[in-house]
C-alpha atoms as an extended CHARMM CRD file, in Angstrom:
* protein
*
       256  EXT
         1         1  MET       CA            -12.3170000000       -3.8600000000      -20.9000000000  PROA      1               0.0000000000
         2         2  PHE       CA            -10.6520000000       -2.1290000000      -18.0000000000  PROA      2               0.0000000000
         3         3  ARG       CA             -7.3290000000       -3.5890000000      -17.0930000000  PROA      3               0.0000000000
         4         4  ASN       CA             -6.9900000000       -5.3640000000      -13.7650000000  PROA      4               0.0000000000
         5         5  LYS       CA             -4.9920000000       -3.0000000000      -11.5400000000  PROA      5               0.0000000000
         6         6  LEU       CA             -3.0290000000       -4.3500000000       -8.6500000000  PROA      6               0.0000000000
         7         7  VAL       CA             -2.6450000000       -1.4100000000       -6.2880000000  PROA      7               0.0000000000
         8         8  LYS       CA             -0.1370000000       -2.6440000000       -3.7890000000  PROA      8               0.0000000000
         9         9  ALA       CA              0.2550000000        0.6730000000       -2.1100000000  PROA      9               0.0000000000
        10        10  LEU       CA             -3.2960000000        1.1330000000       -1.0990000000  PROA      10              0.0000000000
        11        11  ALA       CA             -6.0470000000       -0.8920000000       -2.7000000000  PROA      11              0.0000000000
        12        12  ALA       CA             -4.4440000000       -4.2770000000       -3.2890000000  PROA      12              0.0000000000
        13        13  ALA       CA             -6.7520000000       -6.7130000000       -5.0340000000  PROA      13              0.0000000000
        14        14  THR       CA             -7.0920000000       -8.8450000000       -1.9480000000  PROA      14              0.0000000000
        15        15  PHE       CA             -5.6840000000       -6.7600000000        0.8760000000  PROA      15              0.0000000000
        16        16  ALA       CA             -4.8900000000      -10.2140000000        2.2100000000  PROA      16              0.0000000000
        17        17  VAL       CA             -2.2370000000      -11.2170000000        4.6760000000  PROA      17              0.0000000000
        18        18  VAL       CA              0.7330000000      -12.8180000000        3.0130000000  PROA      18              0.0000000000
        19        19  GLY       CA              1.4510000000      -16.2110000000        4.4830000000  PROA      19              0.0000000000
        20        20  VAL       CA              4.6890000000      -18.0150000000        5.2870000000  PROA      20              0.0000000000
        21        21  ARG       CA              7.6940000000      -16.6600000000        3.4490000000  PROA      21              0.0000000000
        22        22  VAL       CA             10.4270000000      -18.8330000000        2.0310000000  PROA      22              0.0000000000
        23        23  ALA       CA             13.9040000000      -18.1290000000        3.3110000000  PROA      23              0.0000000000
        24        24  GLY       CA             16.3930000000      -16.9680000000        0.7320000000  PROA      24              0.0000000000
        25        25  THR       CA             19.8540000000      -18.4370000000        0.5310000000  PROA      25              0.0000000000
        26        26  VAL       CA             22.5080000000      -16.3780000000        2.2830000000  PROA      26              0.0000000000
        27        27  ASN       CA             26.1620000000      -16.8730000000        1.5250000000  PROA      27              0.0000000000
        28        28  SER       CA             28.2290000000      -17.6800000000        4.5870000000  PROA      28              0.0000000000
        29        29  ASN       CA             30.5370000000      -14.7370000000        3.9770000000  PROA      29              0.0000000000
        30        30  ASN       CA             27.5860000000      -12.3710000000        4.3410000000  PROA      30              0.0000000000
        31        31  THR       CA             26.3780000000      -13.6170000000        7.6970000000  PROA      31              0.0000000000
        32        32  ASN       CA             28.7640000000      -11.5870000000        9.8500000000  PROA      32              0.0000000000
        33        33  VAL       CA             26.8700000000       -8.6230000000       11.2490000000  PROA      33              0.0000000000
        34        34  GLN       CA             28.2060000000       -5.4950000000       12.8930000000  PROA      34              0.0000000000
        35        35  ALA       CA             25.3690000000       -4.4330000000       15.1940000000  PROA      35              0.0000000000
        36        36  SER       CA             25.1070000000       -1.6170000000       17.7200000000  PROA      36              0.0000000000
        37        37  ALA       CA             23.4110000000       -1.7120000000       21.0990000000  PROA      37              0.0000000000
        38        38  PHE       CA             19.6190000000       -1.9450000000       21.1100000000  PROA      38              0.0000000000
        39        39  HSD       CA             17.6640000000        1.2500000000       21.8050000000  PROA      39              0.0000000000
        40        40  TYR       CA             14.1050000000        1.1200000000       23.1570000000  PROA      40              0.0000000000
        41        41  PHE       CA             11.3900000000        3.5560000000       22.0840000000  PROA      41              0.0000000000
        42        42  ARG       CA              9.8510000000        3.5780000000       25.5820000000  PROA      42              0.0000000000
        43        43  LYS       CA             11.2350000000        3.2400000000       29.0590000000  PROA      43              0.0000000000
        44        44  ASP       CA              8.7310000000        0.4850000000       29.8220000000  PROA      44              0.0000000000
        45        45  HSD       CA              9.8190000000       -1.4030000000       26.6610000000  PROA      45              0.0000000000
        46        46  LYS       CA              6.2590000000       -1.5830000000       25.3200000000  PROA      46              0.0000000000
        47        47  MET       CA              5.5800000000       -1.9160000000       21.6130000000  PROA      47              0.0000000000
        48        48  VAL       CA              5.1390000000        1.1270000000       19.3860000000  PROA      48              0.0000000000
        49        49  THR       CA              3.0220000000        0.8340000000       16.2170000000  PROA      49              0.0000000000
        50        50  LEU       CA              4.9600000000        1.7510000000       13.0830000000  PROA      50              0.0000000000
        51        51  GLY       CA              2.0510000000        1.2660000000       10.6640000000  PROA      51              0.0000000000
        52        52  LEU       CA              1.1530000000       -1.0820000000        7.8170000000  PROA      52              0.0000000000
        53        53  GLY       CA              3.6580000000       -2.1690000000        5.2170000000  PROA      53              0.0000000000
        54        54  ASP       CA              3.5690000000       -3.3580000000        1.6380000000  PROA      54              0.0000000000
        55        55  SER       CA              6.5010000000       -4.6660000000       -0.3880000000  PROA      55              0.0000000000
        56        56  LEU       CA              8.9020000000       -3.8370000000        2.4420000000  PROA      56              0.0000000000
        57        57  PRO       CA             11.7960000000       -6.3130000000        2.8710000000  PROA      57              0.0000000000
        58        58  VAL       CA             12.6670000000       -7.9910000000        6.1710000000  PROA      58              0.0000000000
        59        59  ARG       CA             15.9740000000       -9.3100000000        7.5430000000  PROA      59              0.0000000000
        60        60  ASN       CA             15.6440000000      -12.5210000000        9.5140000000  PROA      60              0.0000000000
        61        61  TYR       CA             18.1750000000      -13.9980000000       11.9590000000  PROA      61              0.0000000000
        62        62  ASP       CA             18.5550000000      -17.3190000000       13.6750000000  PROA      62              0.0000000000
        63        63  HSD       CA             20.4600000000      -16.7860000000       16.9330000000  PROA      63              0.0000000000
        64        64  GLY       CA             22.4590000000      -13.9590000000       15.4000000000  PROA      64              0.0000000000
        65        65  LYS       CA             23.0890000000      -15.6230000000       12.0500000000  PROA      65              0.0000000000
        66        66  LEU       CA             21.5900000000      -13.8850000000        9.0240000000  PROA      66              0.0000000000
        67        67  VAL       CA             19.3200000000      -16.3430000000        7.2120000000  PROA      67              0.0000000000
        68        68  GLN       CA             17.3280000000      -13.9420000000        5.0450000000  PROA      68              0.0000000000
        69        69  LYS       CA             18.5430000000      -10.6890000000        3.5500000000  PROA      69              0.0000000000
        70        70  ASP       CA             16.2210000000       -7.7180000000        3.2310000000  PROA      70              0.0000000000
        71        71  ASP       CA             16.4770000000       -7.7360000000       -0.5450000000  PROA      71              0.0000000000
        72        72  PRO       CA             13.9990000000       -5.2680000000       -2.0890000000  PROA      72              0.0000000000
        73        73  GLU       CA             14.0210000000       -7.3140000000       -5.3000000000  PROA      73              0.0000000000
        74        74  ASP       CA             13.1270000000      -10.5620000000       -3.5290000000  PROA      74              0.0000000000
        75        75  GLU       CA              9.3850000000      -10.8610000000       -2.8760000000  PROA      75              0.0000000000
        76        76  ASN       CA             10.0600000000      -13.7390000000       -0.4900000000  PROA      76              0.0000000000
        77        77  SER       CA             11.6440000000      -11.2530000000        1.8970000000  PROA      77              0.0000000000
        78        78  TYR       CA              8.6430000000       -8.8890000000        1.9770000000  PROA      78              0.0000000000
        79        79  CYS       CA              6.6950000000       -8.2470000000        5.1650000000  PROA      79              0.0000000000
        80        80  SER       CA              3.1730000000       -9.5400000000        5.6020000000  PROA      80              0.0000000000
        81        81  ARG       CA              0.7940000000       -7.1370000000        3.9260000000  PROA      81              0.0000000000
        82        82  TYR       CA             -1.5080000000       -5.0360000000        6.0360000000  PROA      82              0.0000000000
        83        83  VAL       CA             -0.6230000000       -6.6600000000        9.3260000000  PROA      83              0.0000000000
        84        84  PRO       CA              0.1910000000       -3.9240000000       11.8570000000  PROA      84              0.0000000000
        85        85  LEU       CA              3.9450000000       -3.6250000000       12.2730000000  PROA      85              0.0000000000
        86        86  ARG       CA              5.0560000000       -2.9730000000       15.8410000000  PROA      86              0.0000000000
        87        87  SER       CA              8.4770000000       -2.5580000000       17.4010000000  PROA      87              0.0000000000
        88        88  ARG       CA             10.1200000000       -1.9960000000       20.7660000000  PROA      88              0.0000000000
        89        89  GLY       CA             13.1230000000       -0.1830000000       19.3430000000  PROA      89              0.0000000000
        90        90  TRP       CA             16.0480000000       -0.1220000000       16.9850000000  PROA      90              0.0000000000
        91        91  LYS       CA             19.7010000000       -0.8680000000       16.4360000000  PROA      91              0.0000000000
        92        92  TYR       CA             22.2450000000       -0.1390000000       13.7530000000  PROA      92              0.0000000000
        93        93  ILE       CA             23.2590000000       -3.0950000000       11.5970000000  PROA      93              0.0000000000
        94        94  ASN       CA             26.2980000000       -2.5230000000        9.4110000000  PROA      94              0.0000000000
        95        95  GLY       CA             25.7340000000        1.2080000000        9.8660000000  PROA      95              0.0000000000
        96        96  VAL       CA             22.0580000000        1.1440000000        8.8250000000  PROA      96              0.0000000000
        97        97  LYS       CA             19.2470000000        1.8620000000       11.2880000000  PROA      97              0.0000000000
        98        98  TYR       CA             16.7910000000       -1.0360000000       11.6610000000  PROA      98              0.0000000000
        99        99  TYR       CA             13.6250000000       -1.4950000000       13.6840000000  PROA      99              0.0000000000
       100       100  ASN       CA             13.0840000000       -4.8120000000       15.4290000000  PROA      100             0.0000000000
       101       101  VAL       CA              9.6880000000       -6.1600000000       14.2700000000  PROA      101             0.0000000000
       102       102  PRO       CA              8.9420000000       -9.4690000000       16.0460000000  PROA      102             0.0000000000
       103       103  SER       CA              5.7580000000      -10.1960000000       14.0790000000  PROA      103             0.0000000000
       104       104  GLN       CA              7.8120000000      -10.6350000000       10.9160000000  PROA      104             0.0000000000
       105       105  LYS       CA              9.8420000000      -13.5910000000       12.1730000000  PROA      105             0.0000000000
       106       106  TYR       CA              9.1480000000      -16.6920000000       10.1150000000  PROA      106             0.0000000000
       107       107  LEU       CA              9.4430000000      -20.3710000000       10.8740000000  PROA      107             0.0000000000
       108       108  ASP       CA             12.1220000000      -20.8750000000       13.5420000000  PROA      108             0.0000000000
       109       109  THR       CA             13.9880000000      -17.5830000000       13.2010000000  PROA      109             0.0000000000
       110       110  THR       CA             14.7020000000      -15.6000000000       16.3570000000  PROA      110             0.0000000000
       111       111  GLY       CA             14.8420000000      -12.0130000000       15.1230000000  PROA      111             0.0000000000
       112       112  ALA       CA             13.3470000000       -9.8450000000       12.3740000000  PROA      112             0.0000000000
       113       113  TYR       CA             14.4150000000       -6.3430000000       11.3870000000  PROA      113             0.0000000000
       114       114  MET       CA             13.1620000000       -3.7680000000        8.8860000000  PROA      114             0.0000000000
       115       115  ALA       CA             15.0830000000       -0.7140000000        7.6930000000  PROA      115             0.0000000000
       116       116  ALA       CA             13.8960000000        2.4610000000        9.4150000000  PROA      116             0.0000000000
       117       117  LYS       CA             14.0150000000        4.4040000000        6.1430000000  PROA      117             0.0000000000
       118       118  TYR       CA             10.8770000000        2.6560000000        4.9530000000  PROA      118             0.0000000000
       119       119  PHE       CA              8.8250000000        4.2800000000        7.7130000000  PROA      119             0.0000000000
       120       120  THR       CA              9.3670000000        7.8260000000        6.4800000000  PROA      120             0.0000000000
       121       121  LYS       CA              7.3760000000       10.2120000000        4.2830000000  PROA      121             0.0000000000
       122       122  ASP       CA              9.2900000000        9.0400000000        1.2050000000  PROA      122             0.0000000000
       123       123  TYR       CA              7.4710000000        5.6890000000        1.3990000000  PROA      123             0.0000000000
       124       124  ASN       CA              4.1380000000        6.9170000000        2.7360000000  PROA      124             0.0000000000
       125       125  VAL       CA              1.0430000000        6.7510000000        0.5140000000  PROA      125             0.0000000000
       126       126  LYS       CA             -0.1840000000       10.2700000000        1.3910000000  PROA      126             0.0000000000
       127       127  PRO       CA              0.6310000000       11.9580000000       -1.9520000000  PROA      127             0.0000000000
       128       128  TYR       CA             -0.6030000000        9.2370000000       -4.2460000000  PROA      128             0.0000000000
       129       129  PHE       CA             -4.3890000000        8.9260000000       -4.2030000000  PROA      129             0.0000000000
       130       130  THR       CA             -7.5770000000       10.9810000000       -3.8140000000  PROA      130             0.0000000000
       131       131  ILE       CA            -11.1810000000        9.7820000000       -3.7760000000  PROA      131             0.0000000000
       132       132  TYR       CA            -13.4790000000       11.4470000000       -6.3260000000  PROA      132             0.0000000000
       133       133  ARG       CA            -17.1920000000       11.1940000000       -7.0690000000  PROA      133             0.0000000000
       134       134  ALA       CA            -18.9270000000       11.2730000000      -10.4570000000  PROA      134             0.0000000000
       135       135  ASN       CA            -21.6820000000       13.9030000000      -10.5160000000  PROA      135             0.0000000000
       136       136  LYS       CA            -22.8000000000       12.8960000000      -13.9950000000  PROA      136             0.0000000000
       137       137  LYS       CA            -22.3230000000        9.8410000000      -16.1630000000  PROA      137             0.0000000000
       138       138  ILE       CA            -18.8070000000        9.8260000000      -17.5890000000  PROA      138             0.0000000000
       139       139  SER       CA            -17.1640000000        7.5080000000      -20.0970000000  PROA      139             0.0000000000
       140       140  ALA       CA            -14.1480000000        5.5530000000      -18.8930000000  PROA      140             0.0000000000
       141       141  LEU       CA            -11.7680000000        4.3550000000      -21.5710000000  PROA      141             0.0000000000
       142       142  ALA       CA             -9.8750000000        1.0860000000      -21.4110000000  PROA      142             0.0000000000
       143       143  ASP       CA             -6.3400000000        1.2750000000      -20.0790000000  PROA      143             0.0000000000
       144       144  ASP       CA             -4.7790000000       -0.2650000000      -23.1640000000  PROA      144             0.0000000000
       145       145  MET       CA             -2.4220000000        1.1240000000      -25.7720000000  PROA      145             0.0000000000
       146       146  GLN       CA             -5.3080000000        2.5580000000      -27.7940000000  PROA      146             0.0000000000
       147       147  ASN       CA             -7.4520000000        3.6500000000      -24.8250000000  PROA      147             0.0000000000
       148       148  THR       CA            -10.3280000000        1.8140000000      -26.4320000000  PROA      148             0.0000000000
       149       149  ASP       CA            -13.8740000000        2.9720000000      -25.7640000000  PROA      149             0.0000000000
       150       150  ASP       CA            -15.5800000000       -0.2540000000      -24.6820000000  PROA      150             0.0000000000
       151       151  GLY       CA            -18.7210000000        1.4960000000      -23.5600000000  PROA      151             0.0000000000
       152       152  MET       CA            -17.7280000000        1.4920000000      -19.8830000000  PROA      152             0.0000000000
       153       153  TRP       CA            -18.6850000000        4.3680000000      -17.6450000000  PROA      153             0.0000000000
       154       154  TYR       CA            -19.0730000000        5.7080000000      -14.1460000000  PROA      154             0.0000000000
       155       155  GLY       CA            -22.5540000000        6.7650000000      -13.1340000000  PROA      155             0.0000000000
       156       156  LYS       CA            -23.7610000000        9.5840000000      -10.9140000000  PROA      156             0.0000000000
       157       157  GLY       CA            -22.7270000000        8.9080000000       -7.3350000000  PROA      157             0.0000000000
       158       158  ASP       CA            -19.9680000000        6.4200000000       -8.1450000000  PROA      158             0.0000000000
       159       159  THR       CA            -16.7640000000        6.9350000000       -6.1900000000  PROA      159             0.0000000000
       160       160  PHE       CA            -13.2760000000        5.9500000000       -7.2970000000  PROA      160             0.0000000000
       161       161  LEU       CA             -9.6340000000        6.5790000000       -6.5240000000  PROA      161             0.0000000000
       162       162  VAL       CA             -7.6540000000        8.9160000000       -8.7390000000  PROA      162             0.0000000000
       163       163  VAL       CA             -3.9160000000        8.4870000000       -9.1390000000  PROA      163             0.0000000000
       164       164  ASN       CA             -2.8370000000       12.0320000000       -8.3000000000  PROA      164             0.0000000000
       165       165  TYR       CA              0.2010000000       12.0650000000      -10.5450000000  PROA      165             0.0000000000
       166       166  SER       CA             -1.9720000000       11.5690000000      -13.6140000000  PROA      166             0.0000000000
       167       167  ILE       CA             -3.4000000000       15.0210000000      -12.7990000000  PROA      167             0.0000000000
       168       168  LEU       CA             -0.2670000000       16.7170000000      -11.5160000000  PROA      168             0.0000000000
       169       169  ASN       CA              1.7710000000       15.5580000000      -14.5060000000  PROA      169             0.0000000000
       170       170  HSD       CA             -0.9920000000       16.6500000000      -16.9190000000  PROA      170             0.0000000000
       171       171  SER       CA             -1.1800000000       13.1560000000      -18.3470000000  PROA      171             0.0000000000
       172       172  LYS       CA             -3.2750000000       12.4840000000      -21.4340000000  PROA      172             0.0000000000
       173       173  TYR       CA             -5.8880000000       10.7650000000      -19.2650000000  PROA      173             0.0000000000
       174       174  VAL       CA             -6.8780000000       10.7870000000      -15.5900000000  PROA      174             0.0000000000
       175       175  ASP       CA             -6.0620000000        7.3400000000      -14.1760000000  PROA      175             0.0000000000
       176       176  THR       CA             -8.7630000000        5.8830000000      -11.9130000000  PROA      176             0.0000000000
       177       177  ILE       CA             -9.2080000000        2.8420000000       -9.6960000000  PROA      177             0.0000000000
       178       178  SER       CA            -12.6040000000        1.4590000000       -8.7660000000  PROA      178             0.0000000000
       179       179  ASN       CA            -14.1540000000       -1.4810000000       -6.9710000000  PROA      179             0.0000000000
       180       180  ILE       CA            -17.0440000000       -1.5070000000       -9.4300000000  PROA      180             0.0000000000
       181       181  GLN       CA            -16.0200000000       -4.5100000000      -11.4490000000  PROA      181             0.0000000000
       182       182  ASP       CA            -17.2350000000       -3.4040000000      -14.8860000000  PROA      182             0.0000000000
       183       183  GLY       CA            -17.4260000000        0.3650000000      -14.4090000000  PROA      183             0.0000000000
       184       184  LYS       CA            -21.1200000000        0.3740000000      -15.2260000000  PROA      184             0.0000000000
       185       185  HSD       CA            -22.5680000000        1.8190000000      -12.0530000000  PROA      185             0.0000000000
       186       186  ASN       CA            -22.7880000000       -1.7220000000      -10.7250000000  PROA      186             0.0000000000
       187       187  ALA       CA            -25.3720000000       -2.3640000000      -13.4560000000  PROA      187             0.0000000000
       188       188  ASP       CA            -24.8850000000       -6.1270000000      -13.5480000000  PROA      188             0.0000000000
       189       189  GLY       CA            -24.5750000000       -6.5530000000       -9.8110000000  PROA      189             0.0000000000
       190       190  TRP       CA            -20.9140000000       -7.5580000000      -10.0970000000  PROA      190             0.0000000000
       191       191  TYR       CA            -19.2220000000       -5.7060000000       -7.2760000000  PROA      191             0.0000000000
       192       192  SER       CA            -15.6730000000       -6.3730000000       -6.1210000000  PROA      192             0.0000000000
       193       193  PRO       CA            -15.2520000000       -5.1630000000       -2.5330000000  PROA      193             0.0000000000
       194       194  ASP       CA            -12.0600000000       -7.2070000000       -2.1780000000  PROA      194             0.0000000000
       195       195  GLY       CA            -10.1480000000       -4.2370000000       -3.5080000000  PROA      195             0.0000000000
       196       196  GLY       CA             -9.9460000000       -1.4650000000       -6.0710000000  PROA      196             0.0000000000
       197       197  GLY       CA             -8.6770000000       -3.6870000000       -8.8490000000  PROA      197             0.0000000000
       198       198  ILE       CA            -10.5530000000       -2.1400000000      -11.7640000000  PROA      198             0.0000000000
       199       199  GLY       CA            -10.3900000000        1.2820000000      -13.3080000000  PROA      199             0.0000000000
       200       200  GLY       CA            -10.5860000000        3.2820000000      -16.4930000000  PROA      200             0.0000000000
       201       201  GLU       CA             -9.0590000000        6.3580000000      -18.0650000000  PROA      201             0.0000000000
       202       202  LEU       CA            -11.0300000000        9.6080000000      -18.0350000000  PROA      202             0.0000000000
       203       203  LYS       CA            -10.6050000000       12.5140000000      -20.4220000000  PROA      203             0.0000000000
       204       204  PRO       CA             -9.3340000000       15.4880000000      -18.3490000000  PROA      204             0.0000000000
       205       205  SER       CA            -11.9200000000       17.8750000000      -19.8240000000  PROA      205             0.0000000000
       206       206  GLN       CA            -14.7710000000       15.5430000000      -18.8660000000  PROA      206             0.0000000000
       207       207  PHE       CA            -13.2470000000       14.7850000000      -15.4990000000  PROA      207             0.0000000000
       208       208  LYS       CA            -13.1600000000       18.4940000000      -14.5980000000  PROA      208             0.0000000000
       209       209  LYS       CA            -16.7860000000       18.9950000000      -15.6360000000  PROA      209             0.0000000000
       210       210  ARG       CA            -18.3380000000       15.8680000000      -14.1990000000  PROA      210             0.0000000000
       211       211  CYS       CA            -16.3090000000       14.8250000000      -11.1520000000  PROA      211             0.0000000000
       212       212  THR       CA            -15.5680000000       16.4170000000       -7.8050000000  PROA      212             0.0000000000
       213       213  LYS       CA            -13.4220000000       15.4680000000       -4.8640000000  PROA      213             0.0000000000
       214       214  ALA       CA            -15.3880000000       13.3540000000       -2.3900000000  PROA      214             0.0000000000
       215       215  GLY       CA            -15.9710000000       14.5190000000        1.1690000000  PROA      215             0.0000000000
       216       216  LYS       CA            -13.2690000000       13.7270000000        3.6780000000  PROA      216             0.0000000000
       217       217  ASN       CA            -15.3720000000       10.9820000000        5.3340000000  PROA      217             0.0000000000
       218       218  VAL       CA            -16.6040000000        9.2000000000        2.1630000000  PROA      218             0.0000000000
       219       219  LYS       CA            -15.3440000000        5.6210000000        2.3370000000  PROA      219             0.0000000000
       220       220  PHE       CA            -13.5860000000        3.6870000000       -0.3880000000  PROA      220             0.0000000000
       221       221  ILE       CA            -14.2150000000        0.0990000000        0.6680000000  PROA      221             0.0000000000
       222       222  ILE       CA            -11.5950000000       -2.6480000000        0.4510000000  PROA      222             0.0000000000
       223       223  ASN       CA            -11.2470000000       -6.1720000000        1.7970000000  PROA      223             0.0000000000
       224       224  LYS       CA            -14.9860000000       -6.8530000000        2.1070000000  PROA      224             0.0000000000
       225       225  GLY       CA            -15.5270000000       -3.7990000000        4.2510000000  PROA      225             0.0000000000
       226       226  THR       CA            -13.0150000000       -4.6330000000        6.9870000000  PROA      226             0.0000000000
       227       227  ASP       CA            -10.6480000000       -2.0220000000        5.5380000000  PROA      227             0.0000000000
       228       228  TRP       CA            -11.3100000000        1.3260000000        3.9440000000  PROA      228             0.0000000000
       229       229  CYS       CA             -9.7930000000        4.6810000000        3.2200000000  PROA      229             0.0000000000
       230       230  THR       CA            -11.2240000000        8.1840000000        3.1090000000  PROA      230             0.0000000000
       231       231  ASN       CA             -9.7840000000       11.4400000000        1.8500000000  PROA      231             0.0000000000
       232       232  GLY       CA             -9.3320000000       12.2780000000        5.5170000000  PROA      232             0.0000000000
       233       233  SER       CA             -7.2770000000        9.1300000000        6.1430000000  PROA      233             0.0000000000
       234       234  LEU       CA             -5.2900000000        9.5780000000        2.9200000000  PROA      234             0.0000000000
       235       235  ALA       CA             -4.4320000000       13.1220000000        3.9990000000  PROA      235             0.0000000000
       236       236  ARG       CA             -2.9790000000       11.5550000000        7.1620000000  PROA      236             0.0000000000
       237       237  GLY       CA             -1.1030000000        9.0000000000        5.1150000000  PROA      237             0.0000000000
       238       238  GLY       CA             -3.0460000000        5.8380000000        5.8600000000  PROA      238             0.0000000000
       239       239  ILE       CA             -6.1250000000        3.6370000000        5.8960000000  PROA      239             0.0000000000
       240       240  TYR       CA             -8.5190000000        2.0730000000        8.3930000000  PROA      240             0.0000000000
       241       241  HSD       CA             -7.8210000000       -1.5870000000        9.0770000000  PROA      241             0.0000000000
       242       242  ASN       CA            -10.4040000000       -3.4180000000       11.1920000000  PROA      242             0.0000000000
       243       243  GLY       CA            -11.6730000000       -0.0660000000       12.3980000000  PROA      243             0.0000000000
       244       244  HSD       CA             -8.2790000000        1.3150000000       13.4320000000  PROA      244             0.0000000000
       245       245  PHE       CA             -6.2660000000        3.9270000000       11.5720000000  PROA      245             0.0000000000
       246       246  TYR       CA             -2.7570000000        3.0110000000       10.4580000000  PROA      246             0.0000000000
       247       247  LYS       CA             -0.2590000000        4.8560000000        8.3490000000  PROA      247             0.0000000000
       248       248  LEU       CA              0.6210000000        2.8640000000        5.2420000000  PROA      248             0.0000000000
       249       249  TYR       CA              4.1440000000        2.5420000000        3.8410000000  PROA      249             0.0000000000
       250       250  SER       CA              5.0660000000        0.9590000000        0.5460000000  PROA      250             0.0000000000
       251       251  ARG       CA              7.9010000000        0.6340000000       -1.9350000000  PROA      251             0.0000000000
       252       252  ASP       CA              5.4330000000        0.1400000000       -4.7750000000  PROA      252             0.0000000000
       253       253  HSD       CA              3.1940000000        3.1780000000       -5.2460000000  PROA      253             0.0000000000
       254       254  PHE       CA              1.2650000000        1.6830000000       -8.1290000000  PROA      254             0.0000000000
       255       255  GLY       CA              4.3930000000        1.7240000000      -10.2620000000  PROA      255             0.0000000000
       256       256  ILE       CA              4.7340000000        5.5090000000      -10.0010000000  PROA      256             0.0000000000
């Protein structure tokens, strides 16, 4: 069987909004904050869209007191997935530049901040995935230690995401991600549009012969069709969420 792949960076299994976060404990000696003046992006103080975030930590304050650290190892501090992140501006906190992101306040906190470094090309999904199409039937091996041949395959016309580094690094197999649940050209009618959680390993020689890069407007559907990406959107570093393009930033590029 194909392994179940959680692609947090782009095709998360649910692409769902994360709900209420639980505040982490903050030691009292860490609550003193050295903050600079606030700088607005625009003269009219209107919000500016930063993009979508995944696995990005948030600092939360209650009337100036730090109640949740932005700990990258603490999932409870992560921003809500795939909810547009917007900000009016930034300030420096303990010498680090942070954007104010009001939508990420939880419970009764009064301020939420996210490190500006996460909204740079180093955390953007642009280099990680490309959509390909199978032009002929191609076997897809299981993503286990033995790369077992379970009889799974992609059929002519099937589209799937390819993890680019499996090609660039000349890996033994080309790593793929699909929303066809069993990899059998949707033969049993079991389709998983919630996200690209399934995928197999393709032999590079067969991949070169039988697969080509999809057109820039070919959609890879996620979240029951409300979200999708194309090679055109990936080249711009993002996805379409509810019909609107957003750049996508993540700390977890599929474990790469």
